[in-house]
Amino acid sequence: MKSIMTDSTTPPLLSDLVLIGGGHAHVHILKMFGMPPLRSILASNGIQVTLVSSTVLTPYSGMLPGYVAGHYESKDIHLDLRKLCSFSGIRFLHTAAVGIVHKNEDNAKDKSGGGWIICSDGRPNVRYDVLSIDIGSSPSIPTDLMLSSSSFATANSHRHPAQQQQQQQQQQGDNKQITTAVTTAATTTGDNKVTPVKPIATFSTRWDHICQRLQQSSPGTYSPSRPFVLVVVGGGAGGIELALSVQYTLQNILRDKNASSSSSSYESIEDCIRIILATKGMDILPSHNERVRDIFKRILKERKIEVRYGAEAIGMCSAPCSSVSTNNNDNNNIDGPARTTAVLQLQDCLKLSDASVHQPPIYFDECLWCTSAGSSSWVKECTPFDKTEDGFFKVRDTYESTSHRGVFAAGDCCHMVDNPRPKAGVFAVRAGPILCDNLLAYLLNKPLTPHEPQKEFLGLISTGDKYAVASRGEHALEGEFLWTLKDQIDRTWMSMYQNLPSMEEEMVEGNQKELQLDSNHEPNNHYIPPSLSSRGQDAVAAFAEATMRCGGCGAKVGSQTLTRVLNAVHRRRVRNYESKSYSNNNNQQFPKKIDADDAAVIRIPQSSRGGALIQTIDFFRSFISDPFVFGKIAAVHALSDCHAMGAQAHTALALAVVQFAANEAMTERTLVDMLSGASDVLEKEGCDLVGGHTCEGAEQALGFTVSGFVNDPCALLRKRGGKIGDKIVLTKAIGTGAIFAADMRAKCQGEFVEEAIDSMTTSNRSASRIAMNLIDARRKKGQDVGIHSCTDITGFGLCGHLLEMLLANDNDDVDDTNSYDVSSQQQHDRIAAQLNLAEIPFFQGAMEASKDGITSSLYRENSRSRRAVTNHQEAAKSCPFTYPLLFDPQTAGGLLFFVSCDVCDEFVKQLSSDPDTKVAAIIGELVKYKSDTALMNENSVCDNIDDSMTIRCKETANRIYMNF
């Protein structure tokens, strides 16, 4: 491994800049770091940038009222943090920060030096040299509406022991929990119907539930005598916008139901929805001028929204409420409190402070909390930086912490000591460019730039319908044109971060000189050396895509190339054996053909029990920026060969490559992350990581040799063994290669990437155990095992690995003495497959990538197996987006089984009920292979290959037929 050298053109890593949170200021930084000037500065100075975020999609709060009112879809108001990170080459860690430990905390004179971030998913602490925090704020929630310490501990009992130990050490026996307590897991479950506006993801889910509740209600459920009551707590601009938007949507829902219903029982729609605005102040909009307040008082009165002044809500309770039913047949209604002829019933009610005792009870069906900004409890309790009494980070006018050098904060989570400003998104947006400059300045040892935020700003407050009020200083204005202006401003800002420049164009702009033949050559995005054109389209395409080569199994050597290599080596070994160049100490007959199973099965010399050793190896470059998650995926992938054969892995050796870093601590942390992720997976499966080898290289890479032992090698599943009539069963969706090819280009939605990661970090062990248990049970009864063959779907794609299984039945003269495979002593059916394209599960992100013409770099090589598809042209024409994905290389893909008809239903039933199995899909069946080579379709023509490959080409023809 000494041959793995560092790329001399890549400067060593030197500093870790970590951003916590995807607030507006950080969103600006994420994009700017991807533009050629700053990307070059970061790379040339060895600065590694990491974003830690609990969410993939970050909302723009200014568009939330429009979303509630139905003017925007969810995608319109969210920015994709993962896509921004892919665009900028920034590491994205999808986890929540729950605590920070600063390195030099005990040094009163020097509070620089970096530290560590404790995360919620049990990963090793995230190291930083420079830190920036932009996590926004949450409504100030009363204590009895927060998640209690005990319930939080129960909800998080699954955490990794290492993290629990870190928390115990951090808290020194205190019962405080490192948690984002205000995230309201408890306030949106069960009977508690109080929902804070932030985090918006939680609010969005509850808002959808509220809308569905009204849509599914029976006619007459809500009436003027018993309306649907929704309370909004908070009399600021956010609360008023929310109240008006909620009313607008809920009334429209009932109006649409009335229009589509044949019943005439609906009364006045406006009176069936009752909105109450509760504020502890004696006036609304305290930070705006009197003219604005007067406008909104008029609008609220016109819309019949009741305002309760001096109503300080401190929680919720249940209280008796008189009720009169207008529908005696509504006793079975489950959408809200029972409405019978009873005089009194318990109903949810706001709990008011002693100062508000004069207020009558405020009953509600739903309550939305939109009070003044508050700080997350983990920030208050588990960070060492100076904070206000309310828990906001104190920063100077440079956005640097007043107490710790190299720590910055922006947006609603901070308080600028010299120039305090209200909590408003406009200040976070304006902070972005200054924060970006100062982070780079600190890292490059340059002076920081002070910033004095504007004192006045234009506020555009919407009214539910497409109407808005403008507020600035002592001025006020209202009208529909102001909504149009607000909509244009918001959409323009979002577009800056939703519609990113082409990755290829940005790379060319930053590296045009490398594409020039000489100083007179004009830069060309698609420059191809003239000598390459004579080598065919595949060579031209490979050269053009060199800057976008995939990692993972997309970086494997292609099946055709690998087959030629192995055949050449095998022929040489045969010649050496026949010429007696090497002694044969084991007196074994030399195998005539190569056994292409997923793992090697080796007899144990002088074993009294007839056991065998199972060995396999996998290794590939990283294709994901999070080293902890990459470690998990690499381990799942390496173990899959054992799972495909039904074997138990026992030990593993790692080979890890890390990018060269001049800062030893960065190298150490990357290795810790990768190997910790891997060991978590290995330990869960009872496989010990017993050693390995590490080295430096241009890119991160990780692989494992996995060993296991079996007492009965004959019980193992092989690629060969399928029988005519067997069903083909798949256990994971297809398309990870296309997804990450799109992700490399920042053209894949973050939620699609997350779906693929969830699949790739899920082990195939459970599906394998179900299969082996079923086989064992049938064998004990003397029945056919039922599950005849298996492999895992990885780099050669679904079609490539299926073809291997079909061809494996032809290899009846493989080395059966060493493999212990008694099935190899039998004559197997020569089989072909019929695939039902409509039954094959594909990732949504993969289909989107296919529609955009994005493929993995191994796709072109894999697609040569199309010669095996009898009706290739018809399939490609009828299914232009899904059919190509059959050749997509998979990383940590699912298992592919050949299962007899009488066992298939039970097998699929067990897989479907297993929580650790992603998919249980019957995608086709095996049929008799028609070996007449005269039937070879036009895609079976084999060009520029040797004799052995010509034979292989004929063997593969017409092996697969597509039903679509």
CSV table of C-alpha atoms in Angstrom, one decimal, residues 158-416:
chain,number,residue,atom,x,y,z
A,158,HIS,CA,-31.2,4.1,22.2
A,159,ARG,CA,-28.3,6.4,22.1
A,160,HIS,CA,-24.8,5.1,21.7
A,161,PRO,CA,-23.2,4.3,25.1
A,162,ALA,CA,-20.2,6.5,24.3
A,163,GLN,CA,-22.4,9.5,23.9
A,164,GLN,CA,-24.2,8.8,27.1
A,165,GLN,CA,-20.9,8.6,28.9
A,166,GLN,CA,-19.9,11.9,27.3
A,167,GLN,CA,-23.1,13.5,28.5
A,168,GLN,CA,-22.6,12.2,32.0
A,169,GLN,CA,-19.0,13.5,32.2
A,170,GLN,CA,-20.2,16.8,30.7
A,171,GLN,CA,-23.0,17.3,33.2
A,172,GLN,CA,-21.1,15.9,36.2
A,173,GLY,CA,-24.1,14.0,37.5
A,174,ASP,CA,-26.6,16.7,36.9
A,175,ASN,CA,-30.0,15.6,35.7
A,176,LYS,CA,-30.0,18.2,32.9
A,177,GLN,CA,-30.2,16.7,29.4
A,178,ILE,CA,-28.2,17.8,26.4
A,179,THR,CA,-31.2,18.3,24.1
A,180,THR,CA,-33.0,20.6,21.8
A,181,ALA,CA,-35.8,20.6,24.3
A,182,VAL,CA,-37.9,23.2,22.6
A,183,THR,CA,-38.3,21.1,19.5
A,184,THR,CA,-41.7,20.0,20.9
A,185,ALA,CA,-41.7,16.3,20.4
A,186,ALA,CA,-44.1,16.1,23.3
A,187,THR,CA,-46.2,19.1,22.3
A,188,THR,CA,-47.5,17.6,19.1
A,189,THR,CA,-48.3,14.1,20.2
A,190,GLY,CA,-51.1,12.4,22.1
A,191,ASP,CA,-53.9,14.8,23.2
A,192,ASN,CA,-51.6,17.8,23.5
A,193,LYS,CA,-52.6,20.1,20.6
A,194,VAL,CA,-50.1,23.0,21.3
A,195,THR,CA,-47.7,23.4,18.4
A,196,PRO,CA,-44.9,25.9,18.2
A,197,VAL,CA,-44.2,27.5,14.9
A,198,LYS,CA,-40.6,26.5,15.0
A,199,PRO,CA,-39.1,24.2,14.1
A,200,ILE,CA,-41.1,24.6,10.9
A,201,ALA,CA,-40.7,20.9,9.9
A,202,THR,CA,-42.7,19.9,13.1
A,203,PHE,CA,-45.2,22.7,12.5
A,204,SER,CA,-45.7,21.7,8.9
A,205,THR,CA,-46.6,18.2,9.9
A,206,ARG,CA,-49.1,19.4,12.5
A,207,TRP,CA,-50.6,21.9,10.1
A,208,ASP,CA,-51.2,19.2,7.5
A,209,HIS,CA,-53.0,17.2,10.2
A,210,ILE,CA,-55.2,20.2,11.1
A,211,CYS,CA,-56.1,20.7,7.4
A,212,GLN,CA,-56.9,17.0,7.0
A,213,ARG,CA,-59.0,17.1,10.2
A,214,LEU,CA,-61.3,19.6,8.6
A,215,GLN,CA,-61.3,18.0,5.1
A,216,GLN,CA,-62.3,14.7,6.6
A,217,SER,CA,-65.0,16.1,9.0
A,218,SER,CA,-68.6,15.2,8.4
A,219,PRO,CA,-71.1,17.9,7.2
A,220,GLY,CA,-72.4,19.8,10.2
A,221,THR,CA,-69.5,18.8,12.5
A,222,TYR,CA,-68.6,22.4,12.9
A,223,SER,CA,-71.3,25.1,13.1
A,224,PRO,CA,-71.7,28.6,14.5
A,225,SER,CA,-72.9,27.1,17.8
A,226,ARG,CA,-69.8,24.8,17.9
A,227,PRO,CA,-67.1,26.2,15.6
A,228,PHE,CA,-63.6,24.8,15.1
A,229,VAL,CA,-61.5,27.0,17.4
A,230,LEU,CA,-57.9,27.7,16.8
A,231,VAL,CA,-55.8,29.9,19.1
A,232,VAL,CA,-52.7,31.7,18.0
A,233,VAL,CA,-50.5,32.8,21.0
A,234,GLY,CA,-48.5,35.9,20.2
A,235,GLY,CA,-49.4,39.4,19.2
A,236,GLY,CA,-46.4,40.2,17.1
A,237,ALA,CA,-46.1,40.4,13.3
A,238,GLY,CA,-45.6,36.6,13.1
A,239,GLY,CA,-48.6,35.7,15.2
A,240,ILE,CA,-50.9,38.1,13.3
A,241,GLU,CA,-49.7,36.8,9.9
A,242,LEU,CA,-50.2,33.3,11.1
A,243,ALA,CA,-53.7,33.9,12.4
A,244,LEU,CA,-54.9,35.6,9.2
A,245,SER,CA,-53.3,32.9,7.0
A,246,VAL,CA,-54.8,30.1,9.1
A,247,GLN,CA,-58.3,31.6,8.9
A,248,TYR,CA,-57.9,32.1,5.1
A,249,THR,CA,-57.1,28.4,4.5
A,250,LEU,CA,-59.5,26.8,7.0
A,251,GLN,CA,-62.4,28.8,5.6
A,252,ASN,CA,-61.5,27.8,2.1
A,253,ILE,CA,-61.4,24.1,3.1
A,254,LEU,CA,-65.0,24.3,4.5
A,255,ARG,CA,-66.1,26.4,1.5
A,256,ASP,CA,-64.8,23.7,-0.9
A,257,LYS,CA,-66.5,21.0,1.1
A,258,ASN,CA,-69.7,23.0,1.0
A,259,ALA,CA,-69.4,23.4,-2.8
A,260,SER,CA,-68.8,19.6,-3.3
A,261,SER,CA,-71.4,18.4,-0.9
A,262,SER,CA,-75.0,17.7,-1.8
A,263,SER,CA,-76.0,18.5,1.8
A,264,SER,CA,-77.3,22.0,2.6
A,265,SER,CA,-76.5,21.7,6.4
A,266,TYR,CA,-73.6,24.1,6.2
A,267,GLU,CA,-74.3,27.4,7.7
A,268,SER,CA,-72.2,30.6,7.5
A,269,ILE,CA,-68.6,29.4,6.7
A,270,GLU,CA,-67.1,32.4,8.5
A,271,ASP,CA,-68.9,31.5,11.7
A,272,CYS,CA,-67.8,27.8,11.6
A,273,ILE,CA,-64.2,28.8,12.0
A,274,ARG,CA,-63.2,30.8,15.1
A,275,ILE,CA,-59.7,32.2,15.3
A,276,ILE,CA,-58.5,33.8,18.6
A,277,LEU,CA,-55.3,35.8,18.9
A,278,ALA,CA,-54.0,35.8,22.5
A,279,THR,CA,-51.3,38.3,23.5
A,280,LYS,CA,-49.9,39.2,26.9
A,281,GLY,CA,-49.6,42.8,25.9
A,282,MET,CA,-52.3,45.5,25.9
A,283,ASP,CA,-51.6,46.2,22.2
A,284,ILE,CA,-50.5,44.3,19.1
A,285,LEU,CA,-47.4,44.8,17.0
A,286,PRO,CA,-45.4,46.5,19.8
A,287,SER,CA,-42.3,47.0,17.5
A,288,HIS,CA,-44.3,48.8,14.8
A,289,ASN,CA,-45.8,52.2,14.5
A,290,GLU,CA,-49.3,53.2,15.5
A,291,ARG,CA,-50.5,53.5,11.9
A,292,VAL,CA,-49.6,49.9,11.2
A,293,ARG,CA,-51.3,48.8,14.4
A,294,ASP,CA,-54.4,50.6,13.4
A,295,ILE,CA,-54.5,49.0,10.0
A,296,PHE,CA,-54.2,45.5,11.5
A,297,LYS,CA,-56.8,46.2,14.2
A,298,ARG,CA,-59.2,47.1,11.4
A,299,ILE,CA,-58.3,44.0,9.3
A,300,LEU,CA,-58.6,41.7,12.3
A,301,LYS,CA,-62.0,43.1,13.1
A,302,GLU,CA,-63.2,42.8,9.5
A,303,ARG,CA,-62.1,39.1,9.5
A,304,LYS,CA,-63.8,38.5,12.8
A,305,ILE,CA,-60.6,37.4,14.5
A,306,GLU,CA,-61.0,37.8,18.3
A,307,VAL,CA,-58.0,39.5,20.0
A,308,ARG,CA,-57.5,38.7,23.7
A,309,TYR,CA,-55.3,41.5,25.2
A,310,GLY,CA,-53.5,40.9,28.5
A,311,ALA,CA,-53.8,37.1,28.1
A,312,GLU,CA,-50.4,35.7,29.1
A,313,ALA,CA,-50.5,32.1,28.3
A,314,ILE,CA,-48.2,29.9,30.4
A,315,GLY,CA,-49.4,26.5,29.4
A,316,MET,CA,-52.5,24.4,28.7
A,317,CYS,CA,-55.0,22.5,30.8
A,318,SER,CA,-58.4,20.8,30.5
A,319,ALA,CA,-61.4,22.6,31.8
A,320,PRO,CA,-65.2,22.0,31.8
A,321,CYS,CA,-67.0,23.7,28.9
A,322,SER,CA,-70.7,24.0,28.2
A,323,SER,CA,-71.6,22.4,24.9
A,324,VAL,CA,-74.8,22.4,22.8
A,325,SER,CA,-75.0,19.9,20.0
A,326,THR,CA,-76.7,20.7,16.7
A,327,ASN,CA,-76.4,17.1,15.4
A,328,ASN,CA,-77.6,14.3,17.6
A,329,ASN,CA,-76.1,11.8,15.2
A,330,ASP,CA,-72.5,13.0,15.7
A,331,ASN,CA,-71.7,10.9,18.7
A,332,ASN,CA,-69.2,8.8,16.6
A,333,ASN,CA,-67.3,11.8,15.5
A,334,ILE,CA,-63.6,11.2,16.1
A,335,ASP,CA,-62.2,14.5,14.7
A,336,GLY,CA,-62.6,16.5,17.9
A,337,PRO,CA,-64.2,16.6,21.3
A,338,ALA,CA,-67.6,14.7,21.5
A,339,ARG,CA,-70.6,16.9,20.8
A,340,THR,CA,-73.6,15.5,22.6
A,341,THR,CA,-76.4,17.0,24.5
A,342,ALA,CA,-74.4,17.0,27.7
A,343,VAL,CA,-74.2,20.3,29.5
A,344,LEU,CA,-70.6,20.1,30.4
A,345,GLN,CA,-67.5,18.4,28.9
A,346,LEU,CA,-63.7,18.7,29.3
A,347,GLN,CA,-62.0,20.7,26.6
A,348,ASP,CA,-58.4,21.9,26.1
A,349,CYS,CA,-57.9,25.4,27.4
A,350,LEU,CA,-55.1,27.9,27.7
A,351,LYS,CA,-53.6,28.1,31.1
A,352,LEU,CA,-53.1,31.8,31.9
A,353,SER,CA,-50.8,33.6,34.4
A,354,ASP,CA,-52.0,35.1,37.6
A,355,ALA,CA,-51.8,38.5,36.0
A,356,SER,CA,-54.4,37.4,33.4
A,357,VAL,CA,-56.8,36.0,35.9
A,358,HIS,CA,-59.5,38.4,34.8
A,359,GLN,CA,-59.6,36.8,31.4
A,360,PRO,CA,-62.4,34.3,30.6
A,361,PRO,CA,-61.2,30.8,29.7
A,362,ILE,CA,-59.8,30.4,26.2
A,363,TYR,CA,-60.9,27.0,24.9
A,364,PHE,CA,-59.5,25.5,21.6
A,365,ASP,CA,-59.3,22.6,19.3
A,366,GLU,CA,-55.8,23.5,18.2
A,367,CYS,CA,-53.2,26.0,19.4
A,368,LEU,CA,-50.3,27.5,17.5
A,369,TRP,CA,-47.5,29.1,19.6
A,370,CYS,CA,-45.8,32.1,18.0
A,371,THR,CA,-44.4,34.2,20.8
A,372,SER,CA,-41.1,36.1,21.1
A,373,ALA,CA,-37.9,34.4,20.2
A,374,GLY,CA,-36.3,32.0,22.7
A,375,SER,CA,-33.0,30.1,22.8
A,376,SER,CA,-32.6,26.3,22.6
A,377,SER,CA,-32.0,24.7,25.9
A,378,TRP,CA,-28.8,22.9,24.8
A,379,VAL,CA,-27.4,26.4,23.9
A,380,LYS,CA,-28.2,27.7,27.4
A,381,GLU,CA,-27.0,24.6,29.3
A,382,CYS,CA,-24.3,23.0,27.2
A,383,THR,CA,-22.2,25.7,25.6
A,384,PRO,CA,-19.3,27.6,27.3
A,385,PHE,CA,-19.7,30.9,25.4
A,386,ASP,CA,-21.0,34.2,26.9
A,387,LYS,CA,-24.8,34.4,26.6
A,388,THR,CA,-27.6,36.8,27.6
A,389,GLU,CA,-30.0,35.9,30.3
A,390,ASP,CA,-32.3,34.6,27.6
A,391,GLY,CA,-29.6,32.3,26.2
A,392,PHE,CA,-28.5,34.2,23.1
A,393,PHE,CA,-24.8,34.2,22.2
A,394,LYS,CA,-23.1,37.6,22.9
A,395,VAL,CA,-21.1,38.7,19.8
A,396,ARG,CA,-19.2,41.8,18.8
A,397,ASP,CA,-19.9,43.8,15.7
A,398,THR,CA,-17.7,41.4,13.8
A,399,TYR,CA,-20.0,38.5,14.8
A,400,GLU,CA,-17.2,37.0,16.9
A,401,SER,CA,-18.0,35.8,20.4
A,402,THR,CA,-17.3,38.3,23.2
A,403,SER,CA,-15.7,35.5,25.2
A,404,HIS,CA,-14.0,33.1,22.8
A,405,ARG,CA,-11.8,33.8,19.8
A,406,GLY,CA,-12.6,31.9,16.6
A,407,VAL,CA,-16.2,31.4,17.6
A,408,PHE,CA,-18.9,33.3,15.6
A,409,ALA,CA,-22.7,33.5,15.6
A,410,ALA,CA,-25.3,35.2,13.4
A,411,GLY,CA,-29.0,35.4,13.0
A,412,ASP,CA,-31.7,35.1,15.7
A,413,CYS,CA,-29.4,32.9,18.0
A,414,CYS,CA,-27.1,35.8,18.8
A,415,HIS,CA,-27.2,39.2,20.4
A,416,MET,CA,-24.9,41.9,19.1
